[in-house]
Tab-separated table of C-alpha atoms in Angstrom:
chain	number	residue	atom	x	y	z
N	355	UNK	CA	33.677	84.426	78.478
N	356	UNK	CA	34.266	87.005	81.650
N	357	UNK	CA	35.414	89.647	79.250
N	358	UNK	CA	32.161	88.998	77.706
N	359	UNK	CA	29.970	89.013	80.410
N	360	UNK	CA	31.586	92.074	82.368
N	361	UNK	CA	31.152	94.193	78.994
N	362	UNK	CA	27.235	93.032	78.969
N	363	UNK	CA	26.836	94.445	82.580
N	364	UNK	CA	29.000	97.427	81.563
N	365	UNK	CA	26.424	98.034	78.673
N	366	UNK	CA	23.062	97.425	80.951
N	367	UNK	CA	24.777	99.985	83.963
N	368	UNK	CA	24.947	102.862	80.990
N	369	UNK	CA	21.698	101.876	79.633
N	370	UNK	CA	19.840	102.533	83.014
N	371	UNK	CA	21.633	105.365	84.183
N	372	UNK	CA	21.031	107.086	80.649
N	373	UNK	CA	17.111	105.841	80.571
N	374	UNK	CA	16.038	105.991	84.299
N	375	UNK	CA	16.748	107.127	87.790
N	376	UNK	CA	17.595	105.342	91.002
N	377	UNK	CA	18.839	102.570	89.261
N	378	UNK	CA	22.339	103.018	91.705
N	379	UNK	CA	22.273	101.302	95.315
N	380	UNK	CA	22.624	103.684	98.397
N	381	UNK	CA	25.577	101.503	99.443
N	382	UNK	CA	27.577	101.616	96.229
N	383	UNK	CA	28.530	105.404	96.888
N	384	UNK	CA	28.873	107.313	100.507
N	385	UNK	CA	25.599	108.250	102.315
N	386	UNK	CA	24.540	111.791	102.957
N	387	UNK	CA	22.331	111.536	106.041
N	388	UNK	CA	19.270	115.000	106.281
N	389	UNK	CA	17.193	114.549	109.713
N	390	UNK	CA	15.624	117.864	110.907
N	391	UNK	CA	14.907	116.408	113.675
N	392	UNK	CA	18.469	115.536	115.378
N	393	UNK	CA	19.559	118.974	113.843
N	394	UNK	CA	22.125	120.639	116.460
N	395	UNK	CA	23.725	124.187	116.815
N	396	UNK	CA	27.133	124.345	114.897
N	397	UNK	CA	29.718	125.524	117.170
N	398	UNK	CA	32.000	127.661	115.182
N	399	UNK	CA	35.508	126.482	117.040
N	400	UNK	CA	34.194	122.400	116.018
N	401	UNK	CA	34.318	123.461	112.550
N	402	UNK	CA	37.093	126.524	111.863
N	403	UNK	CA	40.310	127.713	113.215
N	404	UNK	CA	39.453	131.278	113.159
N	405	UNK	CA	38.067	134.414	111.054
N	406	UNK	CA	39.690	137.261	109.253
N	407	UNK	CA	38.055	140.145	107.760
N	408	UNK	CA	38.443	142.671	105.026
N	409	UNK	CA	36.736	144.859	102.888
N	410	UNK	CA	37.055	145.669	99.149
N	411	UNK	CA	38.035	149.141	98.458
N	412	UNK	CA	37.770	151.152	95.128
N	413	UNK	CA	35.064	150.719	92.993
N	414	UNK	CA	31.063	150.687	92.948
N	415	UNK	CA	28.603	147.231	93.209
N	416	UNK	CA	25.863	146.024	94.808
N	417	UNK	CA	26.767	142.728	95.543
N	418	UNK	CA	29.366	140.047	94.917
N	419	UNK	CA	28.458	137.374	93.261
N	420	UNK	CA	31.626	135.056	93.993
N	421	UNK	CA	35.238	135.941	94.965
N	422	UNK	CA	38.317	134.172	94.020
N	423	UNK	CA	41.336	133.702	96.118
N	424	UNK	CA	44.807	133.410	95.153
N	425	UNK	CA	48.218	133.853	97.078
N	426	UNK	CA	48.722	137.596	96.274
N	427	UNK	CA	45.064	138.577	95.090
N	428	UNK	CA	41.363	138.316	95.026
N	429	UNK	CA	39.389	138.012	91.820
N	430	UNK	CA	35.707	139.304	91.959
N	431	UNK	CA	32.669	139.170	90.109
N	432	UNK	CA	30.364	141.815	91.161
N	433	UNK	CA	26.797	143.179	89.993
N	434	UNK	CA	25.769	146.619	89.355
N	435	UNK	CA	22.200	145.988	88.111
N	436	UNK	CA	20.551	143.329	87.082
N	437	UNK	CA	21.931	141.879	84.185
N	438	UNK	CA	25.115	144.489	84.557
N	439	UNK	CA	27.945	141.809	86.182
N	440	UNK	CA	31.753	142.232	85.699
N	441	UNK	CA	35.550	140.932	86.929
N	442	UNK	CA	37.452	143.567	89.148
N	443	UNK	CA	41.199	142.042	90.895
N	444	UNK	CA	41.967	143.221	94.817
N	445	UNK	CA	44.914	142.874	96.036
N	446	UNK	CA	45.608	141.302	99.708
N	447	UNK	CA	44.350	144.052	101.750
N	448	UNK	CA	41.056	144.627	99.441
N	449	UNK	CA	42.140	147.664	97.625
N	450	UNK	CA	40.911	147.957	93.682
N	451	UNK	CA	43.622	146.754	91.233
N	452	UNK	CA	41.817	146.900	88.188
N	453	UNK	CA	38.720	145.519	85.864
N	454	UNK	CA	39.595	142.477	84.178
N	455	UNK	CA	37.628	142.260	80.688
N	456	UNK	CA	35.952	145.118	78.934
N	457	UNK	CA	32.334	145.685	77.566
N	458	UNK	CA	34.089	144.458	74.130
N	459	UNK	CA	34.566	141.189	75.222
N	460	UNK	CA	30.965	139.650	74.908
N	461	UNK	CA	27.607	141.200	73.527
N	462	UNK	CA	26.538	144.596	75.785
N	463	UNK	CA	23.368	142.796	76.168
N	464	UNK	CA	24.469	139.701	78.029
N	465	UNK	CA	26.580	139.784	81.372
N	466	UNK	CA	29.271	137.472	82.977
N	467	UNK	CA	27.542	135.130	85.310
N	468	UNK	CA	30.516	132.726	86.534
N	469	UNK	CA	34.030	132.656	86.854
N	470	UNK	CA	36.220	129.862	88.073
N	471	UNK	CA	39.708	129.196	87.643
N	472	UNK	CA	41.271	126.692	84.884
N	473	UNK	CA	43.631	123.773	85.668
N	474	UNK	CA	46.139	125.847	83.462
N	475	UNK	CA	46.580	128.733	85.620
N	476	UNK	CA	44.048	131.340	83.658
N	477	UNK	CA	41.016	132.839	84.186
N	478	UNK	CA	37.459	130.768	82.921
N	479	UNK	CA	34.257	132.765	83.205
N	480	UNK	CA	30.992	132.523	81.518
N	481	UNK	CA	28.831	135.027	79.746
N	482	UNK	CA	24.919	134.603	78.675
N	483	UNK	CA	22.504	134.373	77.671
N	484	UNK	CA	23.851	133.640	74.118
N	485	UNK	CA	26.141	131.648	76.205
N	486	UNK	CA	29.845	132.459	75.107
N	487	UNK	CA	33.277	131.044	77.110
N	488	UNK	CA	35.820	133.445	77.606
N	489	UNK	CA	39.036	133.150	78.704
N	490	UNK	CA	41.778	135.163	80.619
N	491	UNK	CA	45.677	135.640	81.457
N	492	UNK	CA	46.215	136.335	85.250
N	493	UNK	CA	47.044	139.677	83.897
N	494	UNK	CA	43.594	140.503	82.425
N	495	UNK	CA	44.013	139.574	78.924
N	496	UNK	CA	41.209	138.181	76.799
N	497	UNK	CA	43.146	135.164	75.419
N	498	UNK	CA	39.969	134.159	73.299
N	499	UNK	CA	36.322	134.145	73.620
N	500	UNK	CA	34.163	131.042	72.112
N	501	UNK	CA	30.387	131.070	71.495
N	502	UNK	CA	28.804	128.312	72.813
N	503	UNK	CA	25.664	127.314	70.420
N	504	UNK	CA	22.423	125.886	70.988
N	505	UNK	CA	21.097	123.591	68.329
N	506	UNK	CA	18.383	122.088	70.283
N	507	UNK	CA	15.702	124.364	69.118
N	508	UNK	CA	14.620	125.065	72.422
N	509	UNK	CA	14.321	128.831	73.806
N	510	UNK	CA	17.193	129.653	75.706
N	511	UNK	CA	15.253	130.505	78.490
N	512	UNK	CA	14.195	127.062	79.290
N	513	UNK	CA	17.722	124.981	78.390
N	514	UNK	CA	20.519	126.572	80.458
N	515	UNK	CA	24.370	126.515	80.290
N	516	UNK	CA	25.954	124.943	83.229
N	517	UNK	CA	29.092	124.762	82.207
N	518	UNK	CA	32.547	122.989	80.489
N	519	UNK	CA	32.658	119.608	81.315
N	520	UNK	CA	35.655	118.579	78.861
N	521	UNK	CA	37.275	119.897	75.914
N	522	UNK	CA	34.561	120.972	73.577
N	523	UNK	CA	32.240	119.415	75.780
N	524	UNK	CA	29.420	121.379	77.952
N	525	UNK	CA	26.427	120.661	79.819
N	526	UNK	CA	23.191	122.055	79.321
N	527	UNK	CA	20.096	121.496	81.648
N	528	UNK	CA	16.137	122.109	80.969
N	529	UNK	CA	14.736	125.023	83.293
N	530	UNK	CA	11.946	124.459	85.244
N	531	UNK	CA	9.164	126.533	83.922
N	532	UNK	CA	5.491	126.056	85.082
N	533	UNK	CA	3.058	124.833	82.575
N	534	UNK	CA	5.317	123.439	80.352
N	535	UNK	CA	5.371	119.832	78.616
N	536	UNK	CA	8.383	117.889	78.869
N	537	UNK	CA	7.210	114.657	77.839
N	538	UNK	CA	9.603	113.886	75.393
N	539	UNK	CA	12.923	115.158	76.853
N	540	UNK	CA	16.141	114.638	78.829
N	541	UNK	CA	17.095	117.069	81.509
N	542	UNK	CA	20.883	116.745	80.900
N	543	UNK	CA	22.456	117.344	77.098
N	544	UNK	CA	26.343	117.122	76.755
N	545	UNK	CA	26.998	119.075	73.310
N	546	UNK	CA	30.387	120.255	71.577
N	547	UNK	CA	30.848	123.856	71.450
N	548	UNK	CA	29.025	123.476	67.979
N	549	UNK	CA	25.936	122.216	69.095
N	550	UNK	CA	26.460	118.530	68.440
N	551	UNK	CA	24.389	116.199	70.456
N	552	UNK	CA	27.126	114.291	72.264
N	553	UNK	CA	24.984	112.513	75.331
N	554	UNK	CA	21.902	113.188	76.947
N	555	UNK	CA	20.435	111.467	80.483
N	556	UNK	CA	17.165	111.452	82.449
N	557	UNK	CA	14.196	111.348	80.278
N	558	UNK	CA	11.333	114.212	81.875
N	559	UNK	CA	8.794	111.525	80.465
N	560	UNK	CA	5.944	110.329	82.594
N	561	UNK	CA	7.555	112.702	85.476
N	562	UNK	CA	5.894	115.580	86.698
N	563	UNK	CA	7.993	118.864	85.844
N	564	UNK	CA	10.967	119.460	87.841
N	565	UNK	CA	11.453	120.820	91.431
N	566	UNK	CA	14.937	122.818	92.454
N	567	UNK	CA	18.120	121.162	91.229
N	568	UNK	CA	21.579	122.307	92.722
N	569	UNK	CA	24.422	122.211	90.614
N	570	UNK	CA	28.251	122.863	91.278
N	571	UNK	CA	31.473	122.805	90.041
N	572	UNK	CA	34.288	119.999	91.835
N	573	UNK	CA	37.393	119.855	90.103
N	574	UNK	CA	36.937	119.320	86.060
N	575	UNK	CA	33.840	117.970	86.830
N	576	UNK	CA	30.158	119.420	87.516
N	577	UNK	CA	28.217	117.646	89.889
N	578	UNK	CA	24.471	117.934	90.368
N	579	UNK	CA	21.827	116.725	93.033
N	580	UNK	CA	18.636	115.077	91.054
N	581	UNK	CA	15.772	115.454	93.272
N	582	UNK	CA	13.893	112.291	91.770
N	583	UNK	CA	16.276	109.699	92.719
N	584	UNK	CA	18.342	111.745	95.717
N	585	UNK	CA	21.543	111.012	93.973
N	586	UNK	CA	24.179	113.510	93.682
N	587	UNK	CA	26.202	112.947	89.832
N	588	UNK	CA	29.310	113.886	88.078
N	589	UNK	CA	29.577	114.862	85.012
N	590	UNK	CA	32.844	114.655	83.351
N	591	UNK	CA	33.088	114.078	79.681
N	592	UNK	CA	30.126	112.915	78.092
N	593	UNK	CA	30.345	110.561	80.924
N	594	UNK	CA	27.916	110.775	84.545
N	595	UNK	CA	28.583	108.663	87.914
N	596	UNK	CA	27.285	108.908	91.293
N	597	UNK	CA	28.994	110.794	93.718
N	598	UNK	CA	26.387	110.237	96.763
N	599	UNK	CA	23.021	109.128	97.851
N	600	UNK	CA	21.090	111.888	100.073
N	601	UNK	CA	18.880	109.743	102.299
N	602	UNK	CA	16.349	111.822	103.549
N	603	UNK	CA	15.330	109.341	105.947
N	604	UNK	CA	11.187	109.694	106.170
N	605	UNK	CA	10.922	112.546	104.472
N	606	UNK	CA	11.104	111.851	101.189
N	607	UNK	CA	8.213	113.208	100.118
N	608	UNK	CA	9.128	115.352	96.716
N	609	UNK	CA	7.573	118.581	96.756
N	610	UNK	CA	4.530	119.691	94.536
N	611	UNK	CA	5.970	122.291	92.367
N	612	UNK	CA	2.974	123.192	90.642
N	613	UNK	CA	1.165	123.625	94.200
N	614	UNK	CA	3.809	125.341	95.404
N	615	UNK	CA	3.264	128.352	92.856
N	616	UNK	CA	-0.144	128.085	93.932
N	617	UNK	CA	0.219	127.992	97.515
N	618	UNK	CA	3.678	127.941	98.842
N	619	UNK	CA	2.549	127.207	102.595
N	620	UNK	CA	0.440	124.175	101.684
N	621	UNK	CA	3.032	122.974	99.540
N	622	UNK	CA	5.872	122.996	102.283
N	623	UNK	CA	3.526	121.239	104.687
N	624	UNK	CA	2.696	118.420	102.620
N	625	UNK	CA	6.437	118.173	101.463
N	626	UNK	CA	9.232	116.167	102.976
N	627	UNK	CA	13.107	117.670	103.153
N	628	UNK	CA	13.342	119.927	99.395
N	629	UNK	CA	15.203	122.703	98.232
N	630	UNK	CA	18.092	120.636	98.917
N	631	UNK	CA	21.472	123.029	97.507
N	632	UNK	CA	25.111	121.709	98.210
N	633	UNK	CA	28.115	122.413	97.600
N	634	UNK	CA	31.769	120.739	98.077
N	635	UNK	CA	35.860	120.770	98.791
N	636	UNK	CA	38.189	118.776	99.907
N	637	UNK	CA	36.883	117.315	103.489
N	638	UNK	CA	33.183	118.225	103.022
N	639	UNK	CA	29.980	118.276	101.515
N	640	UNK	CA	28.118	121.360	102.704
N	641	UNK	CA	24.570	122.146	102.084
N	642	UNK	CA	21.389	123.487	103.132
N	643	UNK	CA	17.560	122.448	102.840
N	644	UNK	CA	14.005	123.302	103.795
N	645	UNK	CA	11.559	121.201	105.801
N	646	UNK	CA	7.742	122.281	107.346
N	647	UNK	CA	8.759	125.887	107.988
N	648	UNK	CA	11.895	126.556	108.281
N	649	UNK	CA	15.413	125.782	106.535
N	650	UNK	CA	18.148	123.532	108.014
N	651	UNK	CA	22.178	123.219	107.094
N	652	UNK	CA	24.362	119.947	106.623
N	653	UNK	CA	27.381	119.310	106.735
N	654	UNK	CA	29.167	115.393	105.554
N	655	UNK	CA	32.659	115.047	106.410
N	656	UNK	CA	34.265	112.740	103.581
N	657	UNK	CA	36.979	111.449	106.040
N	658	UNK	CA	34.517	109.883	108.460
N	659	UNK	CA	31.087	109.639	106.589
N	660	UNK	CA	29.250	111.335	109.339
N	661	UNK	CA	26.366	113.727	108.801
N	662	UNK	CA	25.889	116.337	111.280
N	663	UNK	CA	22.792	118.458	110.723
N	664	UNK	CA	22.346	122.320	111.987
N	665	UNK	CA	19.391	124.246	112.744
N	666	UNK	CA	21.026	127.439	114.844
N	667	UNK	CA	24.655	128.644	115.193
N	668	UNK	CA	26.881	129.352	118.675
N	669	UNK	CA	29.780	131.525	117.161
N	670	UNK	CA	32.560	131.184	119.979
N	671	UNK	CA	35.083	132.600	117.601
N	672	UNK	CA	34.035	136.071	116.980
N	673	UNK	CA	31.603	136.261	119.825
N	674	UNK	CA	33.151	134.587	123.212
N	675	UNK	CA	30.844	137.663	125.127
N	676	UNK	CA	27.471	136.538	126.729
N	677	UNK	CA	25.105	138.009	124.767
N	678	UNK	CA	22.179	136.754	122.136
N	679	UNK	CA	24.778	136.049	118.681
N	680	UNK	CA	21.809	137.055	117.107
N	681	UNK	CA	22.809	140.672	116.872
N	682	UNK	CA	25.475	140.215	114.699
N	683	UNK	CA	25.804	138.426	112.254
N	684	UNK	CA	21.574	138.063	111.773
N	685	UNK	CA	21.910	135.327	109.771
N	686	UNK	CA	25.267	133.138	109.010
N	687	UNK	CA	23.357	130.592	106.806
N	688	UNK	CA	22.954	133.349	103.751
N	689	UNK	CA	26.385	132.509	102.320
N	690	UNK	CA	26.485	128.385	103.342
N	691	UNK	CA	26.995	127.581	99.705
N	692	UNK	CA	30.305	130.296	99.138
N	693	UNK	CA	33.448	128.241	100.102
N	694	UNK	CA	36.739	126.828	99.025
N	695	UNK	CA	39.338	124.234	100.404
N	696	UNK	CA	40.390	126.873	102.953
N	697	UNK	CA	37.410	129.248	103.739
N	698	UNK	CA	33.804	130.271	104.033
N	699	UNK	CA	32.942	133.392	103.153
N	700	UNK	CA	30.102	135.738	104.148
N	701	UNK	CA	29.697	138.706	102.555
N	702	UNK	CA	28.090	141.881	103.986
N	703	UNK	CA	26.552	144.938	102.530
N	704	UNK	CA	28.607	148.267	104.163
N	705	UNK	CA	25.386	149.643	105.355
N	706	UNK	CA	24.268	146.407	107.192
N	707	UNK	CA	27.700	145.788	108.418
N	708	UNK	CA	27.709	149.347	109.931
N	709	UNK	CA	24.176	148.496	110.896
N	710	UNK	CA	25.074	145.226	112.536
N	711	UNK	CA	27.892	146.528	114.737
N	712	UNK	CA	25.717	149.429	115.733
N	713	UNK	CA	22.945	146.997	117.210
N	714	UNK	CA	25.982	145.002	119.039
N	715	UNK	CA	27.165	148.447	120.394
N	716	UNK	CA	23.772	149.215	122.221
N	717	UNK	CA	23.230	145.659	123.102
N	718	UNK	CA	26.123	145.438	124.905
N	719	UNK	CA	27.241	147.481	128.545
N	720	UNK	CA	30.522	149.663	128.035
N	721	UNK	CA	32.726	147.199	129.440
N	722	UNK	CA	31.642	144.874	127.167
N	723	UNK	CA	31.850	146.803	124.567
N	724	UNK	CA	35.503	148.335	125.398
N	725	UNK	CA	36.278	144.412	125.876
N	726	UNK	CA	34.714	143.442	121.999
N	727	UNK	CA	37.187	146.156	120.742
N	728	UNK	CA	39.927	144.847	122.080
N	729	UNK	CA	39.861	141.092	120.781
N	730	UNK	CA	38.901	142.433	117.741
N	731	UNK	CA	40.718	145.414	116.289
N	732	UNK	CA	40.090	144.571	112.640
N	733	UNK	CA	36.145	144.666	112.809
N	734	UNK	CA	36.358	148.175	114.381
N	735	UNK	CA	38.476	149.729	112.281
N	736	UNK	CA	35.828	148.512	109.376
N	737	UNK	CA	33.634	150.413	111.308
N	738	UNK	CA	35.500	153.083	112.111
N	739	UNK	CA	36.038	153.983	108.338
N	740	UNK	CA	32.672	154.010	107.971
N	741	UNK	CA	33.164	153.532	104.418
N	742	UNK	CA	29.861	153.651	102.191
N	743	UNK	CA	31.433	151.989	99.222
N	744	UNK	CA	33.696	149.191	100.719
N	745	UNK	CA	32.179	145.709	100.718
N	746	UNK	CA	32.721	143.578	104.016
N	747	UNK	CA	33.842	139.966	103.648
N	748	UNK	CA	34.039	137.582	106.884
N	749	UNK	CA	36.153	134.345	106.272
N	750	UNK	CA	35.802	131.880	108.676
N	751	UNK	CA	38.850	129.072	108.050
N	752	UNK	CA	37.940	125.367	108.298
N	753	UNK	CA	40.138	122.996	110.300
């Protein structure tokens, strides 16, 4: 009779959770608390040990879309242009080893837009947007490549790839696109690499068309935050759990999408805390959001439970001088999101990095300045190079 009864409530929990939302209580999973208005300014030293800083030497981009770390090396994916992406390997001291992939390796048309490592030691990245896997030795080598169909019948541009969730297994998600009619589909599809329906979850039915999601990947897993029940799931398998509950206290107040393309300023006004993005290692959840006017950065430590919220930073690491921090870096928060178990990383344009310490330098009174060069030798000999093409990466490291 109990084995019988526990597999009914098993059934009814996988029933909800694949037909509804909010059907998990707050308690059941740990809490992530958002309140603008106890938000604080971070001090640096609470949070990291220290920075180091480098820049990558050797070939031409325009940004970096994500940087990989490992104990000899640093694995890159960079843009040219829009839509022109690729793989590049650094060694330590940021000097151009070589590309890793060739124009061969997927259609000319559609670019690498992720790479992550695999749990058996190669290289996993992502190409679109006829979404193909491909996979690579340490050493650059294309071990295979795998197209990853669509069967759906939906446009590519509204059902996105977000990635390997198990072996054959991936998870695709509906785009957001204004106007359209959702009324008869599920936001989340786990297919085979095929295109076989495996499971889908939350039905778009009766709900008004989607605000911003945030998806990342944690382990084998990819978790997302659902902005209609303020869960954050994981999605492993053609299974999903929850992870956390983001209480957003009394401001839960989902924002108008469709008034938001309309008029953006109303829309914030009228909205409670939205745009919520996170991210996650091993001791926190990390994350920013936007409320009224202005955006606002989290961060949950797992070993405690506590939520501390941020509005401003003090940096006492970098900057110990008495001066405005606002010179340099402008703005910390761009790069919240970019993180591992071991750093944060902010990446920096060589013009505005030159720029930056230039506005520091005539802020600053000579002594000051003469005493900014001497706690930090590796920031002016950046500068001192002067070097157009070399991209600037700050790591903070966590405690």
């Amino acid at each position: 009779m109990m084995n019988i009864r526990l597999l009914f409530f098993c059934f009814v929990c996988f029933f909800l959770l694949e037909r509804g939302y909010g059907q998990v209580k707050s308690s059941d999973v740990p809490v992530i608390r958002l309140c603008p208005e106890e938000a604080q300014t971070l001090k640096m030293s609470e949070l990291f040990t220290g920075y180091r800083v480098m820049s990558l030497k050797g070939c031409s981009y325009t940004w970096v879309k994500n940087i990989l770390e490992l104990d000899d090396r640093f694995i890159a994916l960079f843009e040219i242009s829009l839509g022109n992406n690729y793989i590049a390997e650094f060694d330590k001291s940021g000097n151009f080893k070589r590309k890793i992939g060739s124009n061969d390796d997927c259609d000319k048309y559609h670019y690498v837009h992720d790479i992550f490592f695999e749990s058996n030691g190669t290289l996993g990245a992502y190409a679109s947007s006829n979404p193909e896997y491909l996979n690579y030795s340490l050493e650059g080598k294309l071990n295979y490549r795998r197209a990853i169909k669509n069967t759906t019948g939906i446009w590519d541009e509204d059902f996105a790839l977000k990635g390997r969730v198990g072996n054959d297994l991936y998870l695709w998600c509906r785009r957001y696109r204004q106007g359209k009619n959702y009324s008869e589909s599920y936001w989340l599809k786990v297919m085979t690499t095929d295109g076989r329906l495996v499971r889908q979850f939350f039905p778009l039915k009766g709900l008004k068309n989607r605000g911003k999601d945030s998806f990342y990947r944690y382990g084998s897993a990819i978790r997302l935050y659902n902005v209609y029940d303020s869960y954050i799931y994981s999605v492993e398998g053609d299974q999903i759990r929850p992870s956390y509950y983001v209480d957003k206290g009394q401001h839960s107040v989902l924002l108008d999408f469709e008034l938001w393309f309309k008029d953006e300023e109303k829309a914030n006004r009228e909205a409670g805390v939205h745009h919520i993005t996170v991210n996650e290692n091993r001791k926190y959840v990390m994350g920013s959001y936007f409320f009224k006017e202005r955006y606002y950065y989290f961060v949950h430590d797992k070993s405690n439970g506590k939520t501390c919220n941020y509005v401003s930073i003090d940096d006492d690491i970098l900057f110990s001088l008495s001066f405005p921090i606002k010179y340099f870096p402008s703005v910390y928060f761009d790069s919240w999101n970019n993180f591992d178990d071991h750093y944060i990383y902010f990446y920096y344009r060589p013009r505005a990095f030159i720029r930056k310490v230039d506005r520091l330098k005539e802020h600053l009174l000579p002594s000051a300045w003469d005493e900014f060069c001497r706690k930090h030798p590796d920031i002016i000999k950046i500068y001192q190079e002067n070097d157009r093409d070399a991209f600037v990466i700050i790591s903070y490291k966590f405690r």
